[in-house]
Short mmCIF file of C-alpha atoms in Angstrom, two decimals:
data_model
loop_
_atom_site.label_atom_id
_atom_site.label_comp_id
_atom_site.label_asym_id
_atom_site.label_seq_id
_atom_site.Cartn_x
_atom_site.Cartn_y
_atom_site.Cartn_z
CA MET C 1 82.62 102.02 113.49
CA ALA C 2 82.82 104.63 110.96
CA ASN C 3 81.27 102.78 108.02
CA GLN C 4 78.83 99.58 108.62
CA ASP C 5 78.79 98.59 104.74
CA ALA C 6 80.97 96.15 102.83
CA VAL C 7 84.54 97.83 104.28
CA GLN C 8 84.38 98.99 107.61
CA LEU C 9 86.89 101.66 109.08
CA ASP C 10 87.60 101.69 112.59
CA ILE C 11 89.83 103.98 114.42
CA GLU C 12 91.34 103.55 117.77
CA ASP C 13 93.65 105.94 119.54
CA SER C 14 96.28 106.67 116.41
CA ILE C 15 95.63 103.12 114.73
CA ALA C 16 93.09 102.76 112.00
CA THR C 17 91.87 99.52 111.21
CA VAL C 18 90.19 98.63 107.31
CA LEU C 19 87.79 95.58 107.39
CA LEU C 20 86.88 94.23 104.16
CA ASN C 21 83.42 93.14 105.06
CA ARG C 22 81.72 90.36 102.82
CA PRO C 23 82.38 87.34 104.86
CA LYS C 24 79.87 85.07 103.27
CA ALA C 25 81.26 86.02 99.62
CA LEU C 26 85.26 85.67 101.00
CA ASN C 27 85.23 89.35 101.04
CA ALA C 28 85.03 89.47 97.26
CA PHE C 29 85.39 92.95 95.40
CA ASN C 30 82.13 94.04 94.18
CA HIS C 31 81.03 97.57 93.30
CA GLU C 32 80.22 98.58 97.13
CA VAL C 33 84.02 97.00 98.19
CA LEU C 34 85.55 99.05 95.29
CA SER C 35 83.71 102.39 96.59
CA GLY C 36 84.00 101.82 100.06
CA LEU C 37 88.19 101.26 99.57
CA GLN C 38 88.18 104.62 98.12
CA GLN C 39 85.79 106.60 100.55
CA ILE C 40 87.71 105.27 103.54
CA ALA C 41 91.29 105.79 101.67
CA GLN C 42 90.18 109.63 101.32
CA ALA C 43 88.89 109.65 104.97
CA ILE C 44 92.29 108.36 106.65
CA LYS C 45 93.59 111.11 104.33
CA GLU C 46 91.57 113.59 106.20
CA LYS C 47 92.39 112.17 109.69
CA PRO C 48 95.68 113.51 110.57
CA ALA C 49 95.38 112.04 114.09
CA VAL C 50 95.83 108.38 112.26
CA ARG C 51 99.29 107.12 112.32
CA VAL C 52 99.18 103.79 110.74
CA VAL C 53 96.71 101.67 109.02
CA ILE C 54 95.99 97.82 109.58
CA MET C 55 94.01 96.29 106.39
CA THR C 56 92.15 92.83 106.79
CA GLY C 57 89.22 90.84 105.97
CA ALA C 58 86.07 89.76 107.95
CA GLY C 59 85.71 85.92 108.89
CA ASP C 60 88.18 83.03 109.37
CA LYS C 61 88.66 81.93 105.48
CA ALA C 62 89.76 84.95 103.41
CA PHE C 63 91.44 88.36 103.35
CA SER C 64 89.63 88.33 99.95
CA ALA C 65 89.13 86.28 96.78
CA GLY C 66 89.55 89.05 94.44
CA LEU C 67 87.09 90.13 92.01
CA ASP C 68 83.40 89.18 92.46
CA LEU C 69 83.02 86.69 89.52
CA LYS C 70 79.10 86.65 89.82
CA MET C 71 79.35 90.64 89.50
CA VAL C 72 81.46 90.26 86.25
CA ALA C 73 79.06 87.25 85.09
CA SER C 74 76.39 89.48 85.33
CA GLY C 75 77.59 91.94 82.80
CA SER C 76 78.58 94.35 85.36
CA GLY C 77 82.08 95.28 85.58
CA PRO C 78 84.36 96.77 88.29
CA MET C 79 84.53 100.14 85.74
CA ASP C 80 81.11 100.68 86.21
CA ILE C 81 81.83 102.39 89.62
CA PHE C 82 82.66 105.35 87.44
CA PRO C 83 79.56 105.79 85.19
CA SER C 84 80.62 109.12 83.99
CA TYR C 85 84.05 107.98 83.11
CA ARG C 86 85.01 107.59 79.44
CA GLN C 87 84.98 103.41 79.20
CA GLY C 88 88.53 102.14 78.75
CA TYR C 89 91.63 103.49 79.74
CA ASP C 90 90.03 106.60 81.84
CA SER C 91 87.74 104.18 84.10
CA LEU C 92 90.48 101.40 84.33
CA TYR C 93 93.21 103.90 85.16
CA SER C 94 90.71 105.39 87.73
CA LEU C 95 90.15 101.86 89.31
CA LYS C 96 93.76 101.11 89.53
CA MET C 97 94.11 104.46 91.37
CA ILE C 98 91.91 103.44 94.21
CA PHE C 99 94.44 101.01 95.26
CA THR C 100 97.33 103.50 94.49
CA MET C 101 95.67 105.82 97.08
CA TYR C 102 96.68 103.19 99.84
CA GLU C 103 100.10 103.31 98.30
CA GLU C 104 100.49 107.08 98.79
CA LEU C 105 99.09 107.57 102.17
CA ALA C 106 101.24 109.27 104.36
CA VAL C 107 100.92 106.55 106.94
CA PRO C 108 102.31 103.32 106.77
CA VAL C 109 99.37 100.28 105.90
CA ILE C 110 100.09 96.88 107.28
CA ALA C 111 98.26 94.32 105.47
CA ALA C 112 97.28 91.34 107.61
CA ILE C 113 96.36 88.38 105.47
CA ASN C 114 93.95 86.15 107.17
CA GLY C 115 93.22 83.37 104.21
CA TYR C 116 92.80 83.40 100.70
CA CYS C 117 94.02 86.44 98.64
CA LEU C 118 93.67 86.37 95.19
CA GLY C 119 93.41 88.15 92.17
CA ALA C 120 92.38 91.74 92.69
CA ALA C 121 93.01 91.35 96.44
CA PHE C 122 96.73 90.16 95.69
CA GLU C 123 97.36 93.53 93.72
CA LEU C 124 95.70 95.68 96.79
CA ILE C 125 98.23 93.91 99.25
CA LEU C 126 101.08 95.05 96.82
CA CYS C 127 100.12 98.56 97.65
CA CYS C 128 100.77 98.10 101.54
CA ASP C 129 104.02 98.96 103.05
CA ILE C 130 104.18 95.91 105.47
CA ARG C 131 102.50 92.41 104.75
CA LEU C 132 101.97 89.88 107.46
CA ALA C 133 99.96 86.51 106.80
CA CYS C 134 98.48 83.75 108.67
CA ASP C 135 100.12 80.09 107.99
CA THR C 136 96.93 78.99 106.02
CA ALA C 137 97.08 82.38 103.61
CA VAL C 138 96.97 81.17 99.78
CA PHE C 139 98.16 83.56 97.15
CA GLY C 140 97.33 83.43 93.25
CA LEU C 141 96.66 85.73 90.13
CA PRO C 142 94.35 83.74 88.22
CA GLU C 143 93.40 86.53 85.64
CA ILE C 144 95.50 85.01 82.51
CA GLN C 145 93.29 81.66 83.36
CA LEU C 146 90.30 83.77 82.98
CA GLY C 147 91.64 85.28 79.75
CA VAL C 148 92.81 88.54 80.79
CA ILE C 149 96.36 89.49 82.39
CA PRO C 150 96.37 91.13 85.89
CA ASP C 151 95.40 94.85 85.57
CA LEU C 152 95.33 96.66 88.50
CA GLY C 153 99.07 97.05 89.05
CA SER C 154 100.60 93.85 89.76
CA THR C 155 102.72 93.55 86.39
CA GLN C 156 104.61 96.80 87.76
CA ARG C 157 104.51 96.35 91.67
CA LEU C 158 105.24 92.58 92.02
CA PRO C 159 108.68 92.43 89.77
CA ARG C 160 109.83 95.15 92.18
CA ILE C 161 108.79 93.26 95.48
CA VAL C 162 109.87 89.45 94.34
CA GLY C 163 111.84 90.50 91.17
CA PRO C 164 111.12 89.70 87.60
CA GLY C 165 111.24 86.14 87.44
CA ILE C 166 109.15 84.84 90.13
CA ALA C 167 106.63 87.78 89.31
CA LYS C 168 106.51 86.34 85.56
CA GLU C 169 105.89 82.64 86.77
CA LEU C 170 102.97 83.97 89.06
CA ILE C 171 101.34 86.26 86.41
CA ILE C 172 101.90 83.65 83.51
CA THR C 173 100.84 80.48 85.29
CA GLY C 174 98.20 81.68 87.41
CA ARG C 175 99.30 79.12 89.89
CA ARG C 176 98.56 79.78 93.71
CA ILE C 177 101.28 79.73 96.39
CA ASP C 178 101.06 78.77 100.19
CA ALA C 179 102.24 81.39 102.95
CA ALA C 180 105.77 79.56 103.30
CA GLU C 181 106.19 80.12 99.53
CA ALA C 182 104.92 83.53 99.68
CA LEU C 183 107.69 84.38 102.54
CA ARG C 184 110.38 82.69 100.62
CA VAL C 185 110.17 84.65 97.58
CA ARG C 186 109.66 87.86 99.66
CA LEU C 187 106.19 88.45 98.76
CA ILE C 188 105.18 88.79 102.37
CA ASP C 189 107.17 89.81 105.59
CA HIS C 190 106.16 87.48 108.48
CA VAL C 191 103.97 84.62 108.85
CA TYR C 192 101.89 83.91 112.14
CA PRO C 193 99.43 81.54 113.09
CA LYS C 194 96.11 82.46 112.53
CA ASP C 195 94.91 83.39 115.99
CA GLN C 196 98.18 85.53 116.42
CA LEU C 197 97.97 87.19 113.32
CA MET C 198 95.71 90.13 114.33
CA VAL C 199 97.69 90.16 117.64
CA GLU C 200 101.09 90.79 115.70
CA ALA C 201 99.72 93.15 113.45
CA LYS C 202 98.27 95.43 116.33
CA LYS C 203 101.47 95.00 118.04
CA LEU C 204 103.58 96.34 115.06
CA ALA C 205 100.81 99.07 114.53
CA GLU C 206 101.60 100.00 118.17
CA GLU C 207 105.40 100.17 118.04
CA ILE C 208 105.09 102.58 114.63
CA ALA C 209 102.50 104.56 116.37
CA ARG C 210 105.03 105.64 119.10
CA ILE C 211 107.61 106.79 116.90
CA ASN C 212 107.85 110.64 115.54
CA PRO C 213 105.04 110.71 112.93
CA HIS C 214 107.14 113.25 110.75
CA LEU C 215 109.90 110.57 110.60
CA ILE C 216 107.60 107.70 109.52
CA GLN C 217 106.14 109.66 106.76
CA GLY C 218 109.32 110.64 105.68
CA ALA C 219 110.95 107.27 105.42
CA LYS C 220 107.79 105.89 103.69
CA ARG C 221 108.27 108.56 101.12
CA ALA C 222 112.03 108.07 100.69
CA VAL C 223 111.55 104.10 100.25
CA ASN C 224 108.63 104.38 97.85
CA LEU C 225 110.68 106.91 95.95
CA ALA C 226 113.78 104.43 95.66
CA ALA C 227 111.15 101.82 93.88
CA SER C 228 110.90 104.11 90.71
CA THR C 229 113.85 106.49 90.28
CA PRO C 230 117.73 106.01 89.93
CA LEU C 231 119.70 105.87 92.81
CA ASP C 232 121.52 109.33 92.81
CA VAL C 233 117.81 110.87 92.71
CA GLY C 234 116.64 108.84 95.53
CA LEU C 235 120.12 109.66 97.70
CA ARG C 236 119.34 113.06 96.91
CA MET C 237 115.27 112.87 98.28
CA GLU C 238 116.42 110.84 101.05
CA THR C 239 118.86 113.54 102.09
CA ASP C 240 115.86 116.26 101.67
CA VAL C 241 113.47 114.16 103.62
CA CYS C 242 116.00 114.03 106.40
CA LEU C 243 116.42 117.28 107.06
CA SER C 244 112.66 118.49 106.20
CA SER C 245 111.59 115.92 109.01
CA GLY C 246 113.91 117.31 111.42
CA SER C 247 115.50 113.81 112.35
CA GLY C 248 118.92 115.87 112.74
CA ALA C 249 117.38 117.56 115.37
CA THR C 250 115.87 114.83 117.24
CA MET C 251 118.77 112.33 116.91
CA GLY C 252 121.01 113.93 119.92
CA GLU C 253 118.13 113.52 122.21
CA ALA C 254 117.37 109.71 121.07
CA ALA C 255 121.17 108.99 121.34
CA GLN C 256 121.12 110.51 124.93
CA GLY C 257 118.28 108.21 125.75
CA PHE C 258 120.12 105.08 124.26
CA VAL C 259 123.26 106.16 126.23
CA LYS C 260 121.47 106.38 129.34
CA LYS C 261 120.09 102.84 128.93
CA GLU C 262 123.63 101.25 128.82
#
């Protein structure tokens, strides 16, 4: 383990596992978790041997229950991890950027959601590239019931994933949905029995890790761009990524391999 604190990083071969590690608190986000997420994202960025990331929660109850309300009730807010920053816009935006670091990692990030995924944790998984969940997972954005709107990116990312109608419903009501409903609205991509979730996550990670990393990273950049640019700009970017990643040069070799198998 590279980190024994509230967030742990384990790297095996080319697969990094990020573990939210406060199981007694349902892996709720306190200052240590938020700082740990920031530090580990930077550590992964500086390890070019890593080809894929799996993010999950410790214990068998929760990926994370979201922001630690005991921390908030004590008068210590999450933005206090930036004590030298101007309070307000600067500190809140910097907090959002911790989550964005995972969205912007060059390599794919797989969320393995092993239970409750609420509030800030819900907003974190929106930054992951592929979302897998166990069949007992529960999702929700309860912020509006606490007198605020979700402010770590979900008002912008969630509509791009599930559409504006479902996004507004989840944000405005704060209601919870189970894994089956989350799959139906395409919030998550696959549902597995709890004891198979990490098995399937690792299987997918290994499949991705075997592919030319330049192609994987180029494809991720192109797809991410599609969510925030007009189609014509995205098509041009896709063309540039394809050429710069050398996919044309390797296609012939891949085609020969497929032909030999037939």
